[in-house]
Coordinates of C-alpha atoms in Angstrom, one line a residue:
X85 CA -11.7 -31.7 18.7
X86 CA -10.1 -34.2 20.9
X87 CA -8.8 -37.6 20.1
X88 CA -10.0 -40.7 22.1
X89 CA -8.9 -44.3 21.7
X90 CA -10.4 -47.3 23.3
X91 CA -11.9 -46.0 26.7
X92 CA -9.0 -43.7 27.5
X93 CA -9.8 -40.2 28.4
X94 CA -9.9 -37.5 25.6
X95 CA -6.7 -36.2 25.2
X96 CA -5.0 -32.8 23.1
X97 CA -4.4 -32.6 19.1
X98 CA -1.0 -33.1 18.7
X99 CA 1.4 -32.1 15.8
X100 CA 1.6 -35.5 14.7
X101 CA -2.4 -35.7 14.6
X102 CA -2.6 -32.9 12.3
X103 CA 0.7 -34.0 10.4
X104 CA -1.6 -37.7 9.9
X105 CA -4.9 -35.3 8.7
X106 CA -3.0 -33.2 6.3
X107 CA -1.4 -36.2 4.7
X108 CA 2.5 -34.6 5.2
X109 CA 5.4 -35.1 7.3
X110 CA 6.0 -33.6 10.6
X111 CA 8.4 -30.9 9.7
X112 CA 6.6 -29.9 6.7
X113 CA 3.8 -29.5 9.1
X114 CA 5.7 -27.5 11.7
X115 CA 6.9 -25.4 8.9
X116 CA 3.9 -24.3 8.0
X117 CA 2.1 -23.8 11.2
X118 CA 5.0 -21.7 12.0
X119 CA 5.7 -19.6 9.1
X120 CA 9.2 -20.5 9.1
X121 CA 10.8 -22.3 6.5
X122 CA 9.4 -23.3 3.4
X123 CA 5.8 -25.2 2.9
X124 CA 4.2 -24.7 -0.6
X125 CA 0.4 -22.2 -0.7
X126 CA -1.4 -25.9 -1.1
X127 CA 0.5 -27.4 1.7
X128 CA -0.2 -24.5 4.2
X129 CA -3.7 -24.7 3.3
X130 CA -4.2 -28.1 4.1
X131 CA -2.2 -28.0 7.5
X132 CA -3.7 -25.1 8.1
X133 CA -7.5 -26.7 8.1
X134 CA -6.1 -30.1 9.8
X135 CA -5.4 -28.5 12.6
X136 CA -8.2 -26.3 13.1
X137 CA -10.6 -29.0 12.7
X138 CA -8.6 -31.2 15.6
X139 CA -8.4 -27.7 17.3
X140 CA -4.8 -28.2 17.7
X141 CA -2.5 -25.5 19.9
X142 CA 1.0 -25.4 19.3
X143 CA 3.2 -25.9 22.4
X144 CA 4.8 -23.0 23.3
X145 CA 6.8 -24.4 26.2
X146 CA 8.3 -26.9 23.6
X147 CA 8.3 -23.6 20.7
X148 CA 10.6 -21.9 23.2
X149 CA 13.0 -24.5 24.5
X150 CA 14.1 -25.1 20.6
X151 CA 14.2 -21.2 20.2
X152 CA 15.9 -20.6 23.3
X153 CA 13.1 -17.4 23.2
X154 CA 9.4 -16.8 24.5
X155 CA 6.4 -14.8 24.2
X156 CA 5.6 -15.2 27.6
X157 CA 6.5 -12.6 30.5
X158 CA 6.5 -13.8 34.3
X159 CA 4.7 -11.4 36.9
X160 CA 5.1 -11.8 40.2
X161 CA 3.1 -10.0 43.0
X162 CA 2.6 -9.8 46.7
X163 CA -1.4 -10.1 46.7
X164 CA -3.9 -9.5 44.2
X165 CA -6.4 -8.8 46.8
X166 CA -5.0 -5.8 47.7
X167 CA -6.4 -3.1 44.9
X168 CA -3.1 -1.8 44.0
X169 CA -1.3 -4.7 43.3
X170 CA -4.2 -6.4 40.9
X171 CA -4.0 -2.8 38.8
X172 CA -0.4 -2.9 38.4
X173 CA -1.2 -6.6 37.0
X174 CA -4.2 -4.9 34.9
X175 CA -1.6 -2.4 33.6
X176 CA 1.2 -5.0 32.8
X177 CA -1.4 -7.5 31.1
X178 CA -2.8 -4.4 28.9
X179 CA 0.7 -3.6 27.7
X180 CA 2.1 -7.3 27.1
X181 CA -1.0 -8.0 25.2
X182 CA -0.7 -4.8 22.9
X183 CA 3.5 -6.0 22.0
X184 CA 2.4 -9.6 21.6
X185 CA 3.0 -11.2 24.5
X186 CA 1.5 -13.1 27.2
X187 CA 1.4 -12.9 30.9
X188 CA 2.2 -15.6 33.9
X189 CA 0.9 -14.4 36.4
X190 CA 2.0 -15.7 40.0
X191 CA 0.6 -14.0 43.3
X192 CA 3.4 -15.2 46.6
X193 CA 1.2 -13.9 49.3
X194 CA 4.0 -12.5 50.9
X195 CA 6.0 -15.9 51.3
X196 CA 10.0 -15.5 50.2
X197 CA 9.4 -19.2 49.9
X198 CA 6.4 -19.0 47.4
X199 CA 8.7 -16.5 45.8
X200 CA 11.3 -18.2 45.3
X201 CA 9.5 -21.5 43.9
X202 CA 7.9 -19.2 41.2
X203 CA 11.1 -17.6 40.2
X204 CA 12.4 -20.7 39.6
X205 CA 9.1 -21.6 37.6
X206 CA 9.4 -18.6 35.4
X207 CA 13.5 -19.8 34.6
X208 CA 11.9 -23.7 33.9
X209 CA 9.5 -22.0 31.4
X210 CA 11.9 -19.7 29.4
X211 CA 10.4 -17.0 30.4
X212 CA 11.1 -13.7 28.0
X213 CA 11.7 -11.5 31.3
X214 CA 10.1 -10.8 34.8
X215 CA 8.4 -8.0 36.5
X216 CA 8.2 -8.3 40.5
X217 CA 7.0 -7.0 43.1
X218 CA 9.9 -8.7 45.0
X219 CA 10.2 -9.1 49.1
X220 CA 13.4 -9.2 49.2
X221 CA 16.8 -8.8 46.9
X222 CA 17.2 -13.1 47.2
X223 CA 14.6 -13.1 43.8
X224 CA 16.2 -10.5 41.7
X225 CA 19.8 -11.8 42.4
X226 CA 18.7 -15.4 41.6
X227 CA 17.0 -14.5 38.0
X228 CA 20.0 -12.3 37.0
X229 CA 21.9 -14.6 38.0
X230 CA 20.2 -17.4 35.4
X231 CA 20.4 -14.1 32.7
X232 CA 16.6 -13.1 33.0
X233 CA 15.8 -10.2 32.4
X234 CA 14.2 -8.4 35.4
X235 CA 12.5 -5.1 36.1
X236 CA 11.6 -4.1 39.7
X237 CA 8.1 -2.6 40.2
X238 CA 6.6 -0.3 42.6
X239 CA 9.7 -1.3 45.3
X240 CA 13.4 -1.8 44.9
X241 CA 16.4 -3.9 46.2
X242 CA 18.9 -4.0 43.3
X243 CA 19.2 -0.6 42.4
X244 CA 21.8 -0.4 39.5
X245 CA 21.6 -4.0 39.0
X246 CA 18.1 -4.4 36.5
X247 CA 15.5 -1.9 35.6
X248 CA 12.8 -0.9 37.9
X249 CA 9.7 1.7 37.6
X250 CA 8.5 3.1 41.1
X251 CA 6.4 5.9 42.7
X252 CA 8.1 8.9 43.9
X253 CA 6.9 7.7 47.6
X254 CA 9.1 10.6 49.1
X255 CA 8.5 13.5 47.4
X256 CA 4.3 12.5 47.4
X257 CA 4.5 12.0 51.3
X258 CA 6.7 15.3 51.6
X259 CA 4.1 16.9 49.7
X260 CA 1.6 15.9 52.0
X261 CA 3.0 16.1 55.4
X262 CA 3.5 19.7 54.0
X263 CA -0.1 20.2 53.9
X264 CA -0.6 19.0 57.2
X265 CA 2.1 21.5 58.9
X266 CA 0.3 24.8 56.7
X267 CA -2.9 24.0 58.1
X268 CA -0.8 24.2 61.5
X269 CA -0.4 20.9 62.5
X270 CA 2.8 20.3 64.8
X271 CA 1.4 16.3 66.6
X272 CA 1.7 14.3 63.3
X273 CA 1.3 10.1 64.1
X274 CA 3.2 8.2 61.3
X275 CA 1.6 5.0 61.0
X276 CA 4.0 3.1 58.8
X277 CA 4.0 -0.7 57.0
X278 CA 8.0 -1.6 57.3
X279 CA 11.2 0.6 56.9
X280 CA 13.1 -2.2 55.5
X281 CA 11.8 -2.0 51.7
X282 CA 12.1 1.1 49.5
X283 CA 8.3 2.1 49.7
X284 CA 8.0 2.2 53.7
X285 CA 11.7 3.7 54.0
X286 CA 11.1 6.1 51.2
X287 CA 7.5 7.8 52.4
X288 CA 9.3 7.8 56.3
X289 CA 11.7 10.1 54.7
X290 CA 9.4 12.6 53.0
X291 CA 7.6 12.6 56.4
X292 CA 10.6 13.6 58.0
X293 CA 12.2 15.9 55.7
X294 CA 8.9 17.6 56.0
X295 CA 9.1 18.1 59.4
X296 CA 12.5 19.2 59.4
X297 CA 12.0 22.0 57.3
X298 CA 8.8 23.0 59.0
X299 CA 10.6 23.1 62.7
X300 CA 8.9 19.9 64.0
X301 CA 10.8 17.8 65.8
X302 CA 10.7 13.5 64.9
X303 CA 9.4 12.0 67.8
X304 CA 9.3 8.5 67.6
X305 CA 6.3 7.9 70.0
X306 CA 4.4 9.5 67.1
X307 CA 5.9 6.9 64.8
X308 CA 3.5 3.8 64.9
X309 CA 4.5 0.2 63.2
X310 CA 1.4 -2.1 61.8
X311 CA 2.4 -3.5 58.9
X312 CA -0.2 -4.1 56.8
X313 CA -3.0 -5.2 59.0
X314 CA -6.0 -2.7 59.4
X315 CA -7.1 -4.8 62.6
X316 CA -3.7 -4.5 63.6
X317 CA -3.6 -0.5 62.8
X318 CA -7.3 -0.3 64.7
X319 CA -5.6 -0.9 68.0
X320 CA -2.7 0.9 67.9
X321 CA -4.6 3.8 67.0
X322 CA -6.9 3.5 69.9
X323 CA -4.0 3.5 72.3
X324 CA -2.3 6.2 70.5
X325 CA -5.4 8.8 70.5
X326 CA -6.0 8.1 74.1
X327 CA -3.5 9.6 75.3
X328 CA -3.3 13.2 76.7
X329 CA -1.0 14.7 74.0
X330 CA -2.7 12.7 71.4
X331 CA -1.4 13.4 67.3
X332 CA -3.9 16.2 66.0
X333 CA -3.0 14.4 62.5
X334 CA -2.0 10.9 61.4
X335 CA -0.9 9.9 58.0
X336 CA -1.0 6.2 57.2
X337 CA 1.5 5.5 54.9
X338 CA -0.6 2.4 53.3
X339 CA -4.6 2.2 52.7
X340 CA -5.3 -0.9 55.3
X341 CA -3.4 1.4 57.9
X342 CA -6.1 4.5 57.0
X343 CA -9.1 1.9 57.2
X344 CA -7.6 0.8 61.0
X345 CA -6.8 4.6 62.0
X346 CA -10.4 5.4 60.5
X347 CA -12.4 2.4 62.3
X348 CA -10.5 4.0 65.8
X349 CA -11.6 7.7 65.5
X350 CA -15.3 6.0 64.9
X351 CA -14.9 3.5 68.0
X352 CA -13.5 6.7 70.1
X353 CA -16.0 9.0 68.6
X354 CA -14.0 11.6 66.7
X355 CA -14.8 13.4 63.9
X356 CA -12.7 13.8 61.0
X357 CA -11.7 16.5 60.6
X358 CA -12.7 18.1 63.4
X359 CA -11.2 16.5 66.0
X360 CA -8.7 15.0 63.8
X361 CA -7.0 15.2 60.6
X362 CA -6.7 11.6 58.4
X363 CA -4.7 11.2 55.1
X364 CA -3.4 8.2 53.5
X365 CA -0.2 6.9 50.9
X366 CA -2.0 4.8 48.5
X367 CA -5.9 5.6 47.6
X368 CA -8.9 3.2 48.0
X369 CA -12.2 3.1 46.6
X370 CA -13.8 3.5 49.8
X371 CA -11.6 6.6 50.6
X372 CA -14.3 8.2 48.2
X373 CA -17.3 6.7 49.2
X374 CA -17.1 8.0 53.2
X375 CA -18.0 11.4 54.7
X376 CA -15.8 13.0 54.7
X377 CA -13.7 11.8 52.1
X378 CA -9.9 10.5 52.9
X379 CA -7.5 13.3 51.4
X380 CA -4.9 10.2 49.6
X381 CA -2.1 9.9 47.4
X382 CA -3.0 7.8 44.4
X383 CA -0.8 5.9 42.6
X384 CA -1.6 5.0 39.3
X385 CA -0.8 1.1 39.7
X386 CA -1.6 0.9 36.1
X387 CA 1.1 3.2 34.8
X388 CA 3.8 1.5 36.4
X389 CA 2.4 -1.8 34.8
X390 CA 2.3 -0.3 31.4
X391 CA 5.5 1.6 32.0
X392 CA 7.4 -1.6 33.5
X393 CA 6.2 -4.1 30.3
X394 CA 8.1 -0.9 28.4
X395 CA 10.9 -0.8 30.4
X396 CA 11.5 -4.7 30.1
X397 CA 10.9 -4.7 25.9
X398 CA 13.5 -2.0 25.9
X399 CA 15.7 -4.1 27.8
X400 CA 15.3 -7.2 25.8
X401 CA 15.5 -5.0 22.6
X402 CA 19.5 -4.2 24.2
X403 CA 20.7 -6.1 27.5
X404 CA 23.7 -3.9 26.8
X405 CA 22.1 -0.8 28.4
X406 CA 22.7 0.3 31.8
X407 CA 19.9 0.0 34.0
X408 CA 17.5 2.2 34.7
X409 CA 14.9 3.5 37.4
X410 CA 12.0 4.9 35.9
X411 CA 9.6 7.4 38.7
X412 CA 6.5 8.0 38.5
X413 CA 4.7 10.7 39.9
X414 CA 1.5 10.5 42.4
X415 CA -1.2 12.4 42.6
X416 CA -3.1 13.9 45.7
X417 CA -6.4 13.2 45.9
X418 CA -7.7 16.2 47.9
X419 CA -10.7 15.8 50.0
X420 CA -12.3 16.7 53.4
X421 CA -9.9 14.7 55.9
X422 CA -7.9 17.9 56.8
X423 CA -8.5 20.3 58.6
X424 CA -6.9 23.0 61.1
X425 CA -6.3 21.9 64.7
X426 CA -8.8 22.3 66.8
X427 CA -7.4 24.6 69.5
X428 CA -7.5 23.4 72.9

């Protein structure tokens, strides 16, 4: 129940409201809405029913700028429209809830600025600690530096500096480039995001340690740049398989890469895997719902949600440890993408 007075908007049940109802002062009020500090079994009672008749809702802001503490843990992400980020949110949100907290969730669309401006929201609210997907190291230096407590997720720039919890991205795109070479591929196209953050950089180097040890040289006419634009991807796969030595295999190192390299074998009318071999870093749903189906590594966005909410309670539990770097592994998702090279 909201109070009006005069013509004025409704407006929210305040402590002093429910103070007025239950006939008692405010700090005998607060006391017993808090459970701290004395407030006789009558007393409680009374305060308790005043404010659930107003409907009142303490103010946790307020709660946690007296307590210097919060129930409240920041998350900040890259894009929620892209699958894996809005399951490592799922994950973090299923874990916060189970140890009693809440989550602020903040999606930058890729902007350092929009980054930056939610950081700096998540210091003004007292935030108990962060999780980020982060775009640079500028965030994570700028909450340790105001003593949050951060933990890195699924990419890393301050390695030794706060906790983090990311995929093994080299040793699941070794794995997989492995594949490729036993079947007897020796072309391979890399189609790669960015090289710059730890995901891009790491999966490049499983690619290549892969082809080292299987005798294949790195060619970097085979190593294709398109961030993360499928449209983008589409093209430069077009132009890549029309040329005479075309790749036999690509490996998309994201899942808007695989949808661009897939659209281009349709528009140039090859079959997979027949006339060429597709897999992908990071399952998609519709990875499963094509014939055949993309051969994928899936991460378990979820897991590193869960496992990064655990990382940051165990932090907060004792900012005296060292940081850590929890890996998780990935999974491949076998299905009919690969294929031996067509002989010419």
């Amino acid at each position: 129940m909201s109070s009006t007075v005069g013509d004025q908007p409704p407006r929210r049940a305040t402590l002093r409201d429910v103070a007025q109802l239950a006939g008692v002062s405010q700090s005998t009020t607060s006391r017993a809405l808090s459970g701290e500090g004395y407030a006789g079994a009558d007393v409680r009672e009374r305060v308790l029913a005043a404010a659930e008749t107003l409907g009142y809702v303490p103010h946790a802001m307020a709660r946690s700028l007296r307590k210097q503490d919060s129930q409240t843990i920041g998350v900040l992400v890259s894009d929620l429209q892209n699958p894996f980020y809005a399951d490592l949110a799922a994950g973090i949100a299923d874990a916060a809830r189970r140890a009693g907290y809440t989550m602020m969730l903040t999606d930058d669309q890729g902007s350092a600025e929009a980054e930056m401006h939610a950081a700096q929201a998540f210091v003004a609210t007292r935030v108990a600690g962060v999780i980020l997907t982060a775009l640079s190291g500028d965030v994570v230096e700028y909450l340790l530096r105001q003593h949050v407590a951060v933990v890195e997720a699924d990419r890393q720039f301050a390695a030794g500096r706060c906790d983090a919890v990311v995929i093994d991205n080299a040793g699941a795109a070794r794995r997989m480039t492995e594949h490729l070479l036993e079947l007897g591929h020796r072309r391979i196209a890399l189609f790669v995001d960015e090289t710059a953050w730890t995901t891009g950089n790491a999966r490049s180097e499983g690619f290549r340690e892969a082809l080292t040890h299987g005798g294949v040289a790195w060619d970097d006419a085979f190593v294709v740049q398109a961030g993360w634009d499928a449209a983008l991807a589409r093209t430069a796969a077009i132009d890549v398989l029309a040329r005479r030595d075309h790749p036999t295999a690509i490996f998309a190192v994201n899942n808007l890469l695989a949808e661009g390299v897939w659209r281009a074998a349709s528009d140039l009318g090859l079959r997979i895997p027949e006339d060429l071999s597709l897999v992908s870093f990071d399952d998609s749903r519709w990875m499963s719902m094509v014939t055949p189906g993309i051969t994928a590594v899936a991460q378990d966005a979820v897991a590193v949600g869960r496992a990064a909410v655990g990382r940051l309670l165990e932090r907060l539990g004792d900012r005296g440890l060292p940081p850590q770097t929890e890996v998780v592994d990935a999974q491949v998702m076998a299905r009919g993408s690969m294929a031996a090279p067509r002989r010419s």
